[in-house]
Short mmCIF file of C-alpha atoms in Angstrom, two decimals:
data_model
loop_
_atom_site.label_atom_id
_atom_site.label_comp_id
_atom_site.label_asym_id
_atom_site.label_seq_id
_atom_site.Cartn_x
_atom_site.Cartn_y
_atom_site.Cartn_z
CA MET N 20 -7.99 6.82 -6.60
CA ASP N 21 -4.38 5.83 -7.33
CA LYS N 22 -4.54 3.09 -4.66
CA VAL N 23 -7.77 1.72 -6.13
CA ILE N 24 -6.27 1.59 -9.62
CA ALA N 25 -3.06 0.02 -8.32
CA THR N 26 -5.11 -2.65 -6.53
CA ILE N 27 -7.21 -3.42 -9.61
CA LYS N 28 -4.10 -3.61 -11.77
CA LEU N 29 -2.40 -5.95 -9.31
CA MET N 30 -5.46 -8.18 -9.11
CA ALA N 31 -5.54 -8.42 -12.90
CA LYS N 32 -1.84 -9.32 -13.01
CA THR N 33 -2.36 -11.90 -10.28
CA GLY N 34 -5.31 -13.39 -12.14
CA VAL N 35 -3.33 -13.58 -15.36
CA PHE N 36 -0.44 -15.29 -13.57
CA PHE N 37 -2.65 -17.92 -11.94
CA ALA N 38 -4.63 -18.47 -15.14
CA HIS N 39 -1.40 -19.17 -17.04
CA CYS N 40 0.65 -21.02 -14.41
CA ASP N 41 -0.75 -24.44 -15.35
CA GLY N 42 0.47 -23.99 -18.92
CA SER N 43 -3.04 -23.61 -20.28
CA TYR N 44 -4.91 -20.34 -20.70
CA VAL N 45 -8.43 -21.18 -21.80
CA GLU N 46 -11.17 -18.91 -23.05
CA ARG N 47 -13.12 -19.15 -19.78
CA GLU N 48 -10.14 -17.79 -17.84
CA SER N 49 -9.60 -15.01 -20.35
CA GLU N 50 -13.26 -14.00 -20.28
CA PHE N 51 -13.35 -14.06 -16.47
CA ILE N 52 -10.37 -11.71 -16.19
CA LYS N 53 -11.63 -9.45 -18.96
CA GLY N 54 -14.99 -9.31 -17.18
CA PHE N 55 -13.25 -8.27 -13.98
CA LEU N 56 -11.37 -5.55 -15.83
CA GLY N 57 -14.58 -4.42 -17.49
CA GLY N 58 -15.61 -3.23 -14.04
CA ILE N 59 -12.91 -0.57 -14.12
CA ASP N 60 -15.31 1.55 -16.13
CA GLN N 61 -17.51 1.67 -13.02
CA VAL N 62 -14.74 2.89 -10.69
CA GLY N 63 -15.22 6.54 -11.42
CA ASP N 64 -13.44 9.36 -13.16
CA ILE N 65 -10.40 7.56 -14.56
CA ASP N 66 -8.34 8.79 -17.47
CA GLU N 67 -8.91 6.68 -20.60
CA LEU N 68 -5.17 6.11 -21.04
CA LEU N 69 -4.94 4.74 -17.50
CA LYS N 70 -7.97 2.50 -18.11
CA GLN N 71 -6.29 1.10 -21.19
CA GLU N 72 -3.03 0.58 -19.30
CA VAL N 73 -4.86 -1.48 -16.68
CA LYS N 74 -6.72 -3.49 -19.33
CA ASP N 75 -3.44 -4.18 -21.14
CA THR N 76 -2.17 -6.14 -18.13
CA VAL N 77 -3.76 -9.23 -19.68
CA ASN N 78 -1.22 -9.06 -22.50
CA GLN N 79 1.82 -9.44 -20.23
CA THR N 80 3.60 -12.33 -18.51
CA TYR N 81 4.12 -12.40 -14.75
CA THR N 82 6.03 -14.49 -12.22
CA LEU N 83 4.94 -15.54 -8.76
CA ASP N 84 7.92 -13.73 -7.23
CA GLY N 85 6.94 -10.56 -9.09
CA ILE N 86 3.30 -10.85 -8.02
CA ILE N 87 4.32 -11.38 -4.38
CA GLU N 88 6.76 -8.46 -4.46
CA GLU N 89 4.26 -6.12 -6.08
CA THR N 90 1.59 -7.16 -3.57
CA GLN N 91 3.93 -6.48 -0.66
CA GLN N 92 4.79 -3.05 -2.09
CA LEU N 93 1.14 -2.19 -2.61
CA LEU N 94 0.22 -3.21 0.94
CA GLU N 95 2.80 -0.83 2.39
CA GLY N 96 0.54 2.09 1.49
CA PHE N 97 -2.39 0.87 3.59
CA ASN N 98 -3.24 0.45 7.28
CA GLU N 99 -3.63 -3.02 8.82
CA ASP N 100 -7.38 -3.31 8.24
CA GLU N 101 -7.02 -2.20 4.63
CA ARG N 102 -4.16 -4.68 4.08
CA LYS N 103 -6.31 -7.53 5.41
CA ALA N 104 -9.21 -6.50 3.16
CA ILE N 105 -6.97 -6.29 0.09
CA VAL N 106 -5.29 -9.65 0.75
CA SER N 107 -8.71 -11.20 1.31
CA ALA N 108 -10.06 -9.74 -1.95
CA ILE N 109 -7.03 -10.97 -3.91
CA TYR N 110 -7.31 -14.39 -2.25
CA MET N 111 -10.97 -14.72 -3.27
CA PHE N 112 -10.17 -13.52 -6.78
CA ILE N 113 -7.38 -16.11 -7.16
CA ARG N 114 -9.74 -18.85 -5.98
CA LYS N 115 -12.25 -17.85 -8.65
CA VAL N 116 -9.59 -17.76 -11.36
CA LEU N 117 -8.33 -21.20 -10.36
CA VAL N 118 -11.73 -22.87 -10.63
CA VAL N 119 -13.09 -21.10 -13.70
CA ASP N 120 -11.44 -23.61 -16.06
CA LYS N 121 -12.73 -26.54 -13.96
CA ASN N 122 -9.20 -27.96 -13.68
CA LEU N 123 -7.08 -27.37 -10.59
CA ASP N 124 -3.54 -28.36 -11.54
CA SER N 125 -0.77 -29.28 -9.07
CA VAL N 126 1.29 -26.28 -10.24
CA GLU N 127 -1.62 -23.98 -9.49
CA LYS N 128 -2.04 -25.53 -6.04
CA LYS N 129 1.67 -25.15 -5.29
CA ASN N 130 1.79 -21.52 -6.40
CA PHE N 131 -1.40 -20.72 -4.49
CA ARG N 132 0.04 -22.33 -1.34
CA ILE N 133 3.19 -20.21 -1.65
CA TRP N 134 1.09 -17.07 -2.15
CA LYS N 135 -1.14 -17.92 0.84
CA ASP N 136 1.84 -18.73 3.07
CA THR N 137 3.47 -15.43 2.14
CA PHE N 138 0.40 -13.46 3.18
CA GLY N 139 -0.50 -15.54 6.23
CA ILE N 140 -3.61 -17.28 4.95
CA ASP N 141 -4.12 -20.64 6.63
CA ASN N 142 -6.87 -22.27 4.61
#
C-alpha cells in the first residue's frame, strides 16, 4: 500500500508542477488534479491523516528537477515491468494536465520534453 500511496502522491506533485509551469494555474487544472486526488478515497484502507497529506500536495510548489529525482527514487522500488507501467501512467497523466487548460505553452512543452527524455519516452 505504501508504494501505491507514494505513486499517487508523486503523480499529484507532477500534475501540480506541470499545471503551474506555464505561469498560469487555472480552475480547470485545479479541478482536474483535485478530481484525481479524490480517487484516493477508493484506494482502500488508508489512514485519514495520510489521505490528507496526499491531498495537501496541491498546496506546495515543485521543480522539474525535484519531480524527476523523486520519480527516479520511486522507481527504484519496482521491477522493470512495474517501472514501465508507472512511467506510462505518469506520462498519460501529464498529457491530460497539459491539455486541460486548452493552452499548451512552450515552457510546458520544454519541461515535458525533458521529463520524457529522462524516462526514455520517444513520442
